[in-house]
Amino acid sequence: MPSAHVPVVIVGAGPTGLTAATLLARYGVECLVLERWEGVYPQPRAVHLDGEIRRILDRLGVGDEFDAISRPALGLRLVDRKLRVLAEFHRNPTGGRNGYPDANMFDQPELEEILRAAVKRHADVTVRGDVEVTAVVPETDGVRVDFTDRTTDAAESVRARYVLGCDGANSLVRTSIGASMQDLNFEQRWLVVDVATTVELGQWEGVHQVCDPARAATYMRIGKTRHRWEFRLGPGETADDYRDIERLHGLIRPWTGTVPIEELELVRLADYTFRAQLADRWRAGRIFLLGDAAHLTPPFIGQGMGAGLRDAANLTWKLAAVLAGDLPARVLATYEAERKPHARTMIRLAKATGVAMTDGGELGNLLRRLITPHLHRVPGFHALVTDGVTPPLRRSELVVRPRLLGGRAGSLVPNAVLDEGRRYDDVAAGRYAIVTTVQPGPAQYGEIRARGWVVVTAGPGTELRRWLRRGGARAALVRPDGTVQCAARDLTRLYTAYAP
Ligand SMILES: Cc1cc2nc3c(=O)[nH]c(=O)nc-3n(C[C@H](O)[C@H](O)[C@H](O)COP(=O)(O)OP(=O)(O)OC[C@H]3O[C@@H](n4cnc5c(N)ncnc54)[C@H](O)[C@@H]3O)c2cc1C
């Protein structure tokens, strides 16, 4: 028999599950996180997150802690096999439109430790480690989650109103709802090498992508003493072929130069199969898929974990509003409608980067030399790699915009400095906001306040005003996750466009 009832059960305490739990707790929603392991998965994986994701970390209350373990990167360099620069894309290392460096390098286990500590600060969240979820079963007015305590083998159950499947690439929750991964036609095997050294390598502090079909590679410094290399493996090669330090050194020597082997500590050597996959459905009734359970991307533009955090930021405020009775349950359909196309676009950009690095043999090398300097003209690539901006969300009940001219709806509001010196995110603080170039009248103010929304005035000469005007608008309704729900030429039209 089910032993307890909670509003939300989250399966998996990876970065996606921990982010979802903390955001829900900040909205006052109680949740139970069930995780197979007692501690954080100790092996390095993700090393990069962008300025948009850094904003989510701030909402979790871990921004300063993250800054202490991360390092801004200067951008992306595409280089040939002799490390000659083919193209260079600069990222703002101090504070871009999101208020933070556009590219932040870090070590995933260190971030997960911070996220675990943060979630424990919320009394509304219970994290149970050492439990294996074995079944997720829809019932009339909720979901039953069965799990086994791995320390005692005892079988237990819990009932929830909603379940979030944040259980990674081999998701049981995905299987339980009858969803399957669609293959987006990319599969390559890569060697991932993490090295620590106190010796300065003297390399450019951005991401180096070696465009070479014979041995495509990536190098980046991720911390004061930490460095990451990734090398495409040839047919039949495995990580074991490179456990011999001399052989491994042969691969990384172009960057380490004359640094003696004894000064290089091998933190991790592993081979990974990089895939591009998207779940065919992300939801069945009260059960949702988030993170790697819903999408897998090759890591070439460092967006896999970020996509999971975007999922959590997109879904949690809606779920909290539905549980509180502030929004109708039908708006939960906007989660998949908005997030799936965005995830697909980012996976395609990652695939395109991978192909640019690896395809075409010697002819490909020649073409690369000609084409890569002009890559900044490719839509999406330019915005992402140069400006740190990801595509706007598609139309949905909570992204209201004309079919042809999109305007600002669906895009992320800049985290601009406001008149009083604070940034947008500090003022909005996870609530709905009206961003407007004109002050609302007393009646409008009353209505806005009654809804619990915030008014952010985009005064003359401010970044927010320029941003609105460039989008052909004077006012915008911005959702708690920072996405513009609708934008209009004046406040009255904004109210008319606002639906739920
Ligand atoms: C080499 C490499 C480099 C990468 N680089 C980047 C990068 O630079 N930037 C980036 O953003 N991303 C990157 N990624 C991707 C990133 O690591 C993943 O996208 C991220 O870890 C996914 O987080 P998640 O929480 O969705 O899933 P996971 O991290 O897989 O977490 C899932 C959790 O669910 C638990 N679980 C699973 N099944 C059950 C069950 N039945 N019961 C209980 N618990 C369960 C697991 O134990 C695990 O803790 C990289 C990945 C690799 C491999």
Coordinates of C-alpha atoms and ligand atoms in Angstrom, one line a residue:
M1 CA 0.0 0.0 0.0
P2 CA 1.2 3.5 -0.7
S3 CA 2.8 5.0 2.4
A4 CA 2.6 8.7 1.9
H5 CA 1.4 11.6 -0.3
V6 CA 3.5 14.4 -1.7
P7 CA 2.7 17.1 -4.3
V8 CA 5.8 16.3 -6.4
V9 CA 8.2 13.3 -6.6
I10 CA 11.4 13.8 -8.6
V11 CA 13.2 10.8 -9.8
G12 CA 17.0 11.5 -10.0
A13 CA 19.2 13.9 -8.1
G14 CA 21.5 14.9 -10.9
P15 CA 21.8 18.6 -11.9
T16 CA 18.3 18.6 -13.5
G17 CA 16.5 17.0 -10.5
L18 CA 18.3 19.1 -7.9
T19 CA 17.5 22.3 -9.9
A20 CA 13.8 21.3 -10.2
A21 CA 13.6 20.5 -6.5
T22 CA 15.2 23.8 -5.4
L23 CA 13.0 25.9 -7.7
L24 CA 9.8 24.2 -6.6
A25 CA 10.9 24.7 -3.0
R26 CA 11.4 28.4 -3.7
Y27 CA 7.8 28.5 -4.9
G28 CA 6.7 26.7 -1.7
V29 CA 6.0 23.3 -3.2
E30 CA 7.0 20.3 -1.2
C31 CA 8.8 17.6 -3.0
L32 CA 10.6 14.3 -2.5
V33 CA 13.7 13.5 -4.6
L34 CA 14.5 9.8 -5.0
E35 CA 18.1 9.0 -6.0
R36 CA 19.9 5.7 -6.6
W37 CA 23.2 6.8 -5.1
E38 CA 24.0 8.3 -1.7
G39 CA 26.4 11.0 -2.9
V40 CA 27.2 13.0 -6.0
Y41 CA 28.4 11.1 -9.1
P42 CA 32.1 11.8 -8.8
Q43 CA 33.3 11.7 -12.4
P44 CA 33.8 15.0 -14.4
R45 CA 31.4 15.4 -17.4
A46 CA 30.0 18.9 -18.1
V47 CA 32.5 21.7 -18.0
H48 CA 30.7 24.7 -19.6
L49 CA 27.5 26.6 -19.0
D50 CA 26.4 29.9 -20.6
G51 CA 25.2 33.2 -19.2
E52 CA 21.5 32.1 -19.4
I53 CA 22.1 29.1 -17.2
R54 CA 24.2 31.2 -14.8
R55 CA 21.0 33.2 -14.3
I56 CA 19.2 30.0 -13.3
L57 CA 22.0 29.2 -10.7
D58 CA 21.4 32.7 -9.2
R59 CA 17.7 31.8 -8.8
L60 CA 18.7 28.7 -6.9
G61 CA 20.7 30.9 -4.6
V62 CA 24.1 29.4 -5.5
G63 CA 25.4 32.1 -7.9
D64 CA 28.3 33.3 -5.6
E65 CA 29.3 29.7 -4.8
F66 CA 29.4 28.9 -8.5
D67 CA 31.5 31.9 -9.3
A68 CA 34.0 30.7 -6.7
I69 CA 34.5 27.4 -8.5
S70 CA 34.2 28.6 -12.1
R71 CA 36.3 30.5 -14.7
P72 CA 35.1 32.7 -17.5
A73 CA 36.2 31.6 -21.0
L74 CA 37.2 34.0 -23.7
G75 CA 35.3 32.3 -26.5
L76 CA 35.7 29.6 -29.2
R77 CA 38.6 29.1 -31.6
L78 CA 38.4 26.7 -34.5
V79 CA 41.9 25.6 -35.3
D80 CA 43.4 23.2 -37.9
R81 CA 45.5 20.2 -37.1
K82 CA 48.6 22.3 -36.7
L83 CA 46.6 24.5 -34.2
R84 CA 46.5 27.4 -36.7
V85 CA 43.4 29.6 -36.1
L86 CA 40.7 29.2 -38.7
A87 CA 38.1 31.3 -36.9
E88 CA 37.7 32.9 -33.5
F89 CA 34.4 33.9 -31.8
H90 CA 34.7 36.1 -28.7
R91 CA 32.5 35.8 -25.7
N92 CA 32.1 38.5 -23.1
P93 CA 34.2 37.3 -20.1
T94 CA 32.9 40.0 -17.7
G95 CA 29.2 40.5 -18.0
G96 CA 27.1 40.0 -21.2
R97 CA 23.4 40.6 -21.6
N98 CA 22.7 38.1 -18.9
G99 CA 24.8 40.0 -16.4
Y100 CA 27.4 37.2 -16.2
P101 CA 30.2 35.9 -18.4
D102 CA 28.8 34.4 -21.6
A103 CA 30.9 31.2 -21.1
N104 CA 31.7 29.7 -17.7
M105 CA 34.0 26.7 -17.2
F106 CA 33.6 24.4 -14.2
D107 CA 33.7 20.9 -12.9
Q108 CA 30.3 19.1 -12.8
P109 CA 30.9 17.2 -9.5
E110 CA 31.8 20.4 -7.8
L111 CA 28.7 22.1 -9.1
E112 CA 26.5 19.1 -8.0
E113 CA 28.0 19.3 -4.5
I114 CA 26.8 22.9 -4.3
L115 CA 23.4 22.0 -5.7
R116 CA 23.0 19.2 -3.2
A117 CA 23.9 21.5 -0.3
A118 CA 21.5 24.1 -1.6
V119 CA 18.6 21.8 -1.8
K120 CA 19.1 20.6 1.8
R121 CA 18.6 24.2 2.9
H122 CA 14.9 23.9 2.0
A123 CA 12.7 22.3 4.5
D124 CA 10.1 21.5 1.8
V125 CA 12.5 19.2 0.0
T126 CA 13.5 15.7 1.1
V127 CA 16.3 13.9 -0.7
R128 CA 16.4 10.2 -0.2
G129 CA 19.6 8.6 -1.5
D130 CA 20.3 4.9 -1.9
V131 CA 16.9 4.2 -3.3
E132 CA 16.1 2.7 -6.7
V133 CA 12.9 3.7 -8.4
T134 CA 11.4 0.5 -9.9
A135 CA 8.0 1.6 -11.3
V136 CA 6.0 4.8 -12.0
V137 CA 2.3 4.0 -12.3
P138 CA -0.5 6.5 -13.2
E139 CA -3.6 6.4 -11.0
T140 CA -6.9 8.2 -11.2
D141 CA -5.8 11.4 -9.4
G142 CA -2.1 11.0 -9.0
V143 CA 0.9 8.8 -9.6
R144 CA 2.3 5.9 -7.6
V145 CA 6.1 5.6 -7.4
D146 CA 7.5 2.3 -6.3
F147 CA 11.1 2.1 -5.1
T148 CA 13.5 -0.1 -3.2
D149 CA 15.8 0.9 -0.4
R150 CA 19.2 -0.3 -1.6
T151 CA 20.5 -0.6 2.0
T152 CA 17.7 -2.8 3.3
D153 CA 16.1 -4.2 0.1
A154 CA 12.8 -3.0 1.5
A155 CA 10.1 -2.2 -1.1
E156 CA 8.3 1.1 -0.6
S157 CA 5.7 3.3 -2.4
V158 CA 4.8 6.9 -2.4
R159 CA 1.9 8.7 -4.1
A160 CA 2.4 12.1 -5.8
R161 CA 0.2 14.5 -7.7
Y162 CA 3.0 15.0 -10.3
V163 CA 6.2 13.1 -11.1
L164 CA 9.3 14.6 -12.7
G165 CA 11.5 12.0 -14.5
C166 CA 15.0 13.6 -14.1
D167 CA 16.6 10.1 -14.2
G168 CA 19.1 10.6 -17.0
A169 CA 19.9 8.9 -20.3
N170 CA 18.6 5.4 -19.4
S171 CA 15.4 6.8 -17.8
L172 CA 13.0 4.4 -16.3
V173 CA 10.4 7.1 -16.1
R174 CA 10.7 7.5 -19.9
T175 CA 10.1 3.8 -20.4
S176 CA 7.2 3.8 -17.9
I177 CA 5.3 6.4 -20.0
G178 CA 5.9 4.5 -23.2
A179 CA 8.2 7.2 -24.7
S180 CA 11.3 6.4 -26.7
M181 CA 14.3 8.2 -27.9
Q182 CA 14.3 9.4 -31.6
D183 CA 17.7 9.2 -33.1
L184 CA 18.8 12.5 -34.7
N185 CA 21.6 10.7 -36.6
F186 CA 24.8 11.4 -34.8
E187 CA 27.0 8.8 -33.1
Q188 CA 30.7 9.3 -32.5
R189 CA 33.1 7.8 -29.9
W190 CA 35.4 10.2 -28.1
L191 CA 38.1 10.0 -25.5
V192 CA 37.6 12.4 -22.5
V193 CA 40.8 13.4 -20.6
D194 CA 40.9 15.5 -17.4
V195 CA 44.3 16.6 -16.2
A196 CA 45.4 18.7 -13.2
T197 CA 48.6 20.6 -13.1
T198 CA 50.0 23.6 -11.2
V199 CA 52.2 24.5 -14.2
E200 CA 50.8 27.3 -16.4
L201 CA 50.3 25.9 -19.9
G202 CA 50.1 29.5 -21.4
Q203 CA 47.2 28.7 -23.8
W204 CA 44.5 31.0 -25.0
E205 CA 41.8 30.8 -22.3
G206 CA 38.9 29.8 -24.5
V207 CA 37.6 26.6 -26.1
H208 CA 39.9 25.2 -28.8
Q209 CA 38.1 23.0 -31.4
V210 CA 40.6 21.1 -33.6
C211 CA 38.9 20.7 -37.0
D212 CA 40.6 17.6 -38.4
P213 CA 38.9 14.5 -39.6
A214 CA 42.0 12.5 -38.8
R215 CA 41.8 13.4 -35.1
A216 CA 39.2 16.0 -34.1
A217 CA 39.8 17.4 -30.7
T218 CA 38.7 19.9 -28.1
Y219 CA 40.8 21.6 -25.4
M220 CA 39.8 24.0 -22.7
R221 CA 41.1 25.2 -19.3
I222 CA 38.3 24.6 -16.8
G223 CA 39.9 25.7 -13.5
K224 CA 43.0 27.1 -11.9
T225 CA 44.7 23.8 -12.1
R226 CA 42.3 21.8 -14.3
H227 CA 42.3 21.1 -18.0
R228 CA 39.9 19.1 -20.3
W229 CA 40.7 17.4 -23.6
E230 CA 38.4 15.5 -25.8
F231 CA 39.6 13.4 -28.8
R232 CA 37.6 11.6 -31.4
L233 CA 38.5 7.9 -31.3
G234 CA 39.3 6.0 -34.4
P235 CA 37.7 2.6 -35.3
G236 CA 38.6 0.0 -32.7
E237 CA 40.3 2.5 -30.3
T238 CA 39.3 2.6 -26.7
A239 CA 40.3 4.6 -23.6
D240 CA 42.5 1.6 -22.6
D241 CA 44.8 2.3 -25.5
Y242 CA 45.7 5.6 -23.8
R243 CA 46.2 4.4 -20.3
D244 CA 49.9 4.3 -21.2
I245 CA 50.9 7.8 -20.1
E246 CA 53.5 8.2 -22.9
R247 CA 50.8 7.5 -25.5
L248 CA 48.4 9.9 -23.8
H249 CA 51.0 12.5 -23.6
G250 CA 51.5 12.2 -27.4
L251 CA 47.9 13.4 -27.8
I252 CA 48.0 16.4 -25.4
R253 CA 51.6 17.5 -26.0
P254 CA 50.6 20.2 -28.6
W255 CA 49.1 22.1 -25.6
T256 CA 51.4 20.9 -22.8
G257 CA 54.6 21.5 -24.7
T258 CA 57.7 20.9 -22.6
V259 CA 55.8 20.4 -19.3
P260 CA 57.3 17.1 -17.9
I261 CA 54.8 14.2 -17.5
E262 CA 55.4 14.1 -13.7
E263 CA 53.8 17.6 -13.5
L264 CA 50.6 16.3 -15.1
E265 CA 48.2 14.5 -12.9
L266 CA 45.6 12.3 -14.8
V267 CA 42.3 13.0 -13.1
R268 CA 40.2 10.9 -15.5
L269 CA 40.4 9.0 -18.8
A270 CA 37.1 7.7 -20.2
D271 CA 35.5 7.0 -23.6
Y272 CA 32.0 8.2 -24.3
T273 CA 29.7 7.6 -27.2
F274 CA 28.3 11.1 -28.1
R275 CA 24.7 10.8 -29.4
A276 CA 22.0 13.2 -30.6
Q277 CA 18.5 12.0 -29.4
L278 CA 15.2 13.5 -28.5
A279 CA 12.3 11.7 -26.6
D280 CA 9.3 11.4 -28.9
R281 CA 7.0 12.6 -26.0
W282 CA 8.0 14.5 -22.9
R283 CA 4.8 14.0 -20.9
A284 CA 2.0 11.5 -20.1
G285 CA -0.7 13.1 -17.9
R286 CA 1.0 14.0 -14.6
I287 CA 4.4 12.5 -15.5
F288 CA 7.1 14.7 -17.2
L289 CA 10.5 14.0 -18.6
L290 CA 13.4 16.5 -18.0
G291 CA 17.1 16.7 -18.7
D292 CA 19.0 13.8 -20.3
A293 CA 15.8 11.7 -19.9
A294 CA 14.3 13.8 -22.6
H295 CA 17.3 14.8 -24.8
L296 CA 20.9 13.9 -25.5
T297 CA 23.3 16.1 -27.3
P298 CA 26.9 15.8 -28.3
P299 CA 28.8 18.2 -26.0
F300 CA 30.5 20.3 -28.7
I301 CA 28.7 23.5 -27.7
G302 CA 28.5 22.6 -24.0
Q303 CA 24.7 22.6 -23.7
G304 CA 23.5 19.2 -22.4
M305 CA 23.3 19.9 -18.7
G306 CA 22.2 23.5 -19.5
A307 CA 19.2 22.1 -21.4
G308 CA 18.1 20.1 -18.3
L309 CA 18.3 23.3 -16.2
R310 CA 16.2 25.1 -18.9
D311 CA 13.6 22.3 -18.6
A312 CA 13.5 22.7 -14.9
A313 CA 13.2 26.5 -15.0
N314 CA 10.4 26.2 -17.7
L315 CA 8.3 23.6 -15.9
T316 CA 8.6 24.4 -12.2
W317 CA 6.9 27.8 -12.0
K318 CA 4.0 26.5 -14.1
L319 CA 3.6 23.4 -11.9
A320 CA 3.7 25.6 -8.8
A321 CA 1.1 27.9 -10.2
V322 CA -1.1 25.0 -11.2
L323 CA -0.8 23.4 -7.7
A324 CA -1.7 26.7 -6.1
G325 CA -4.7 27.1 -8.4
D326 CA -3.3 30.2 -10.1
L327 CA -3.1 28.7 -13.5
P328 CA -5.3 26.0 -15.1
A329 CA -3.7 22.5 -15.5
R330 CA -3.9 22.8 -19.3
V331 CA -0.9 25.2 -19.3
L332 CA 1.3 22.3 -18.5
A333 CA 1.1 21.3 -22.1
T334 CA 3.2 24.4 -22.9
Y335 CA 6.3 22.7 -21.3
E336 CA 6.8 20.2 -24.2
A337 CA 5.5 22.6 -26.8
E338 CA 8.2 25.2 -25.8
R339 CA 11.1 23.1 -24.7
K340 CA 11.2 20.3 -27.3
P341 CA 11.8 22.6 -30.4
H342 CA 14.4 24.6 -28.4
A343 CA 16.3 21.4 -27.4
R344 CA 16.1 20.1 -31.0
T345 CA 17.6 23.4 -32.3
M346 CA 20.5 23.3 -29.8
I347 CA 21.2 19.6 -30.7
R348 CA 21.3 20.5 -34.4
L349 CA 23.8 23.4 -33.6
A350 CA 26.0 20.9 -31.6
K351 CA 25.8 18.4 -34.5
A352 CA 26.7 21.1 -37.0
T353 CA 29.8 22.0 -34.9
G354 CA 30.7 18.3 -34.7
V355 CA 30.4 17.9 -38.4
A356 CA 32.5 21.1 -39.0
M357 CA 35.2 19.5 -36.9
T358 CA 35.2 16.0 -38.3
D359 CA 33.8 15.7 -41.8
G360 CA 35.1 15.6 -45.3
G361 CA 38.7 14.3 -45.3
E362 CA 41.3 16.4 -47.0
L363 CA 38.7 18.1 -49.2
G364 CA 36.9 19.0 -46.0
N365 CA 40.0 20.5 -44.6
L366 CA 40.3 22.8 -47.6
L367 CA 36.6 23.8 -47.4
R368 CA 37.0 24.4 -43.7
R369 CA 39.8 26.8 -44.3
L370 CA 37.5 28.7 -46.7
I371 CA 34.2 28.5 -44.8
T372 CA 35.0 28.7 -41.1
P373 CA 36.0 32.3 -41.1
H374 CA 32.4 33.0 -42.3
L375 CA 30.6 30.8 -39.8
H376 CA 29.5 33.8 -37.8
R377 CA 27.0 34.4 -40.6
V378 CA 25.1 31.2 -39.9
P379 CA 21.8 32.0 -38.1
G380 CA 21.7 30.6 -34.6
F381 CA 25.4 29.9 -34.6
H382 CA 26.2 33.6 -34.6
A383 CA 23.7 34.4 -31.8
L384 CA 24.8 31.5 -29.6
V385 CA 28.6 31.6 -30.1
T386 CA 29.0 35.4 -30.4
D387 CA 26.2 36.9 -28.3
G388 CA 25.4 34.0 -26.0
V389 CA 21.7 34.1 -27.0
T390 CA 19.7 30.9 -27.6
P391 CA 16.6 30.8 -29.9
P392 CA 13.3 32.2 -28.7
L393 CA 10.7 29.7 -27.5
R394 CA 7.9 28.7 -30.0
R395 CA 4.4 29.9 -29.7
S396 CA 2.3 28.3 -27.0
E397 CA -0.6 29.4 -24.7
L398 CA 2.1 31.1 -22.6
V399 CA 4.1 32.5 -25.6
V400 CA 1.7 34.7 -27.4
R401 CA 2.9 36.2 -30.6
P402 CA 1.9 36.7 -34.2
R403 CA 2.7 33.8 -36.6
L404 CA 4.9 35.8 -38.9
L405 CA 6.6 38.7 -37.1
G406 CA 7.6 37.2 -33.7
G407 CA 8.8 40.3 -31.9
R408 CA 10.1 39.8 -28.4
A409 CA 7.7 37.0 -27.3
G410 CA 9.4 33.8 -26.5
S411 CA 12.8 35.4 -25.9
L412 CA 14.6 35.8 -22.6
V413 CA 14.5 39.3 -21.1
P414 CA 18.0 40.7 -20.7
N415 CA 19.2 40.8 -17.1
A416 CA 19.8 44.5 -17.5
V417 CA 20.9 46.9 -14.8
L418 CA 17.8 49.0 -13.8
D419 CA 17.6 52.6 -12.8
E420 CA 18.2 51.8 -9.1
G421 CA 21.4 49.8 -9.9
R422 CA 19.9 46.4 -9.3
R423 CA 19.5 43.9 -12.2
Y424 CA 16.2 42.7 -13.7
D425 CA 16.4 39.3 -12.1
D426 CA 16.8 40.8 -8.6
V427 CA 13.8 43.0 -9.0
A428 CA 11.5 40.4 -10.6
A429 CA 12.7 37.7 -8.2
G430 CA 10.9 34.8 -10.0
R431 CA 7.6 36.6 -10.4
Y432 CA 5.6 37.9 -13.4
A433 CA 6.7 41.3 -14.4
I434 CA 5.4 44.1 -16.7
V435 CA 8.4 45.8 -18.4
T436 CA 7.2 49.1 -19.8
T437 CA 8.5 52.3 -21.3
V438 CA 5.5 54.3 -19.8
Q439 CA 4.4 54.4 -16.2
P440 CA 1.1 52.5 -15.7
G441 CA -1.8 54.7 -14.6
P442 CA -3.2 54.2 -11.0
A443 CA -5.9 51.8 -12.1
Q444 CA -3.4 49.7 -14.1
Y445 CA -1.0 49.7 -11.2
G446 CA -3.8 48.5 -8.9
E447 CA -4.6 45.6 -11.3
I448 CA -0.9 44.7 -11.7
R449 CA -0.3 44.6 -8.0
A450 CA -3.5 42.6 -7.3
R451 CA -2.1 39.9 -9.6
G452 CA 1.1 39.9 -7.6
W453 CA 3.1 41.1 -10.6
V454 CA 6.0 43.5 -10.5
V455 CA 6.4 46.7 -12.6
V456 CA 9.8 47.3 -14.2
T457 CA 10.0 50.7 -15.8
A458 CA 12.3 50.9 -18.9
G459 CA 13.3 54.5 -18.6
P460 CA 14.8 56.7 -21.4
G461 CA 18.3 55.5 -22.4
T462 CA 18.1 52.2 -20.6
E463 CA 19.2 48.9 -22.1
L464 CA 15.7 47.4 -21.5
R465 CA 14.1 50.3 -23.4
R466 CA 16.4 49.8 -26.4
W467 CA 15.7 46.1 -26.3
L468 CA 11.9 46.7 -26.3
R469 CA 12.1 49.2 -29.0
R470 CA 14.3 47.1 -31.3
G471 CA 11.6 44.4 -30.9
G472 CA 8.9 46.9 -32.0
A473 CA 7.3 47.1 -28.5
R474 CA 6.8 49.5 -25.6
A475 CA 5.6 46.9 -23.1
A476 CA 6.2 43.3 -22.4
L477 CA 4.7 40.7 -20.0
V478 CA 7.6 38.6 -18.7
R479 CA 7.0 35.2 -17.1
P480 CA 8.6 34.1 -13.8
D481 CA 11.2 32.2 -15.8
G482 CA 12.3 35.4 -17.6
T483 CA 10.6 34.5 -20.9
V484 CA 8.6 37.1 -22.6
Q485 CA 5.0 35.9 -22.7
C486 CA 3.7 38.7 -24.9
A487 CA 4.9 42.1 -26.1
A488 CA 2.8 45.0 -27.4
R489 CA 3.0 48.6 -28.5
D490 CA 1.2 49.7 -25.3
L491 CA 0.0 48.4 -22.0
T492 CA -3.7 48.1 -23.0
R493 CA -2.8 45.9 -26.0
L494 CA -0.6 43.9 -23.6
Y495 CA -3.6 43.1 -21.4
T496 CA -5.7 42.2 -24.5
A497 CA -3.0 39.7 -25.6
Y498 CA -2.7 38.2 -22.2
A499 CA -4.8 35.0 -22.2
P500 CA -5.0 32.7 -19.1
Ligands
LIG1 C1 32.1 14.1 -21.7 C2 30.9 14.9 -21.5 C3 31.0 16.3 -21.5 C4 29.9 17.1 -21.3 N1 30.0 18.4 -21.3 C5 28.9 19.2 -21.1 C6 29.1 20.6 -21.0 O1 30.2 21.2 -21.2 N2 28.0 21.4 -20.7 C7 26.8 20.8 -20.5 O2 25.8 21.6 -20.2 N3 26.6 19.5 -20.5 C8 27.7 18.7 -20.8 N4 27.5 17.3 -20.7 C9 26.2 16.7 -20.4 C10 25.8 16.7 -18.9 O3 26.8 16.0 -18.2 C11 24.5 16.0 -18.8 O4 23.6 16.5 -19.7 C12 23.9 16.1 -17.3 O5 24.6 15.4 -16.4 C13 22.5 15.6 -17.3 O6 21.9 15.8 -16.1 P1 20.6 15.1 -15.6 O7 20.4 15.5 -14.2 O8 19.5 15.3 -16.6 O9 21.0 13.5 -15.7 P2 22.1 12.7 -14.8 O10 23.3 13.6 -14.5 O11 22.4 11.5 -15.6 O12 21.4 12.4 -13.5 C14 20.4 11.4 -13.4 C15 20.3 10.9 -12.0 O13 19.2 10.0 -11.9 C16 19.6 8.9 -11.1 N5 18.7 7.8 -11.4 C17 18.6 7.2 -12.6 N6 17.7 6.2 -12.6 C18 17.3 6.1 -11.3 C19 16.3 5.3 -10.7 N7 15.7 4.3 -11.3 N8 16.1 5.5 -9.4 C20 16.7 6.5 -8.7 N9 17.6 7.3 -9.3 C21 17.9 7.1 -10.6 C22 21.0 8.7 -11.4 O14 21.7 8.0 -10.4 C23 21.5 10.2 -11.5 O15 22.0 10.7 -10.3 C24 28.6 16.5 -21.0 C25 28.5 15.1 -20.9 C26 29.6 14.3 -21.1 C27 29.5 12.8 -21.0

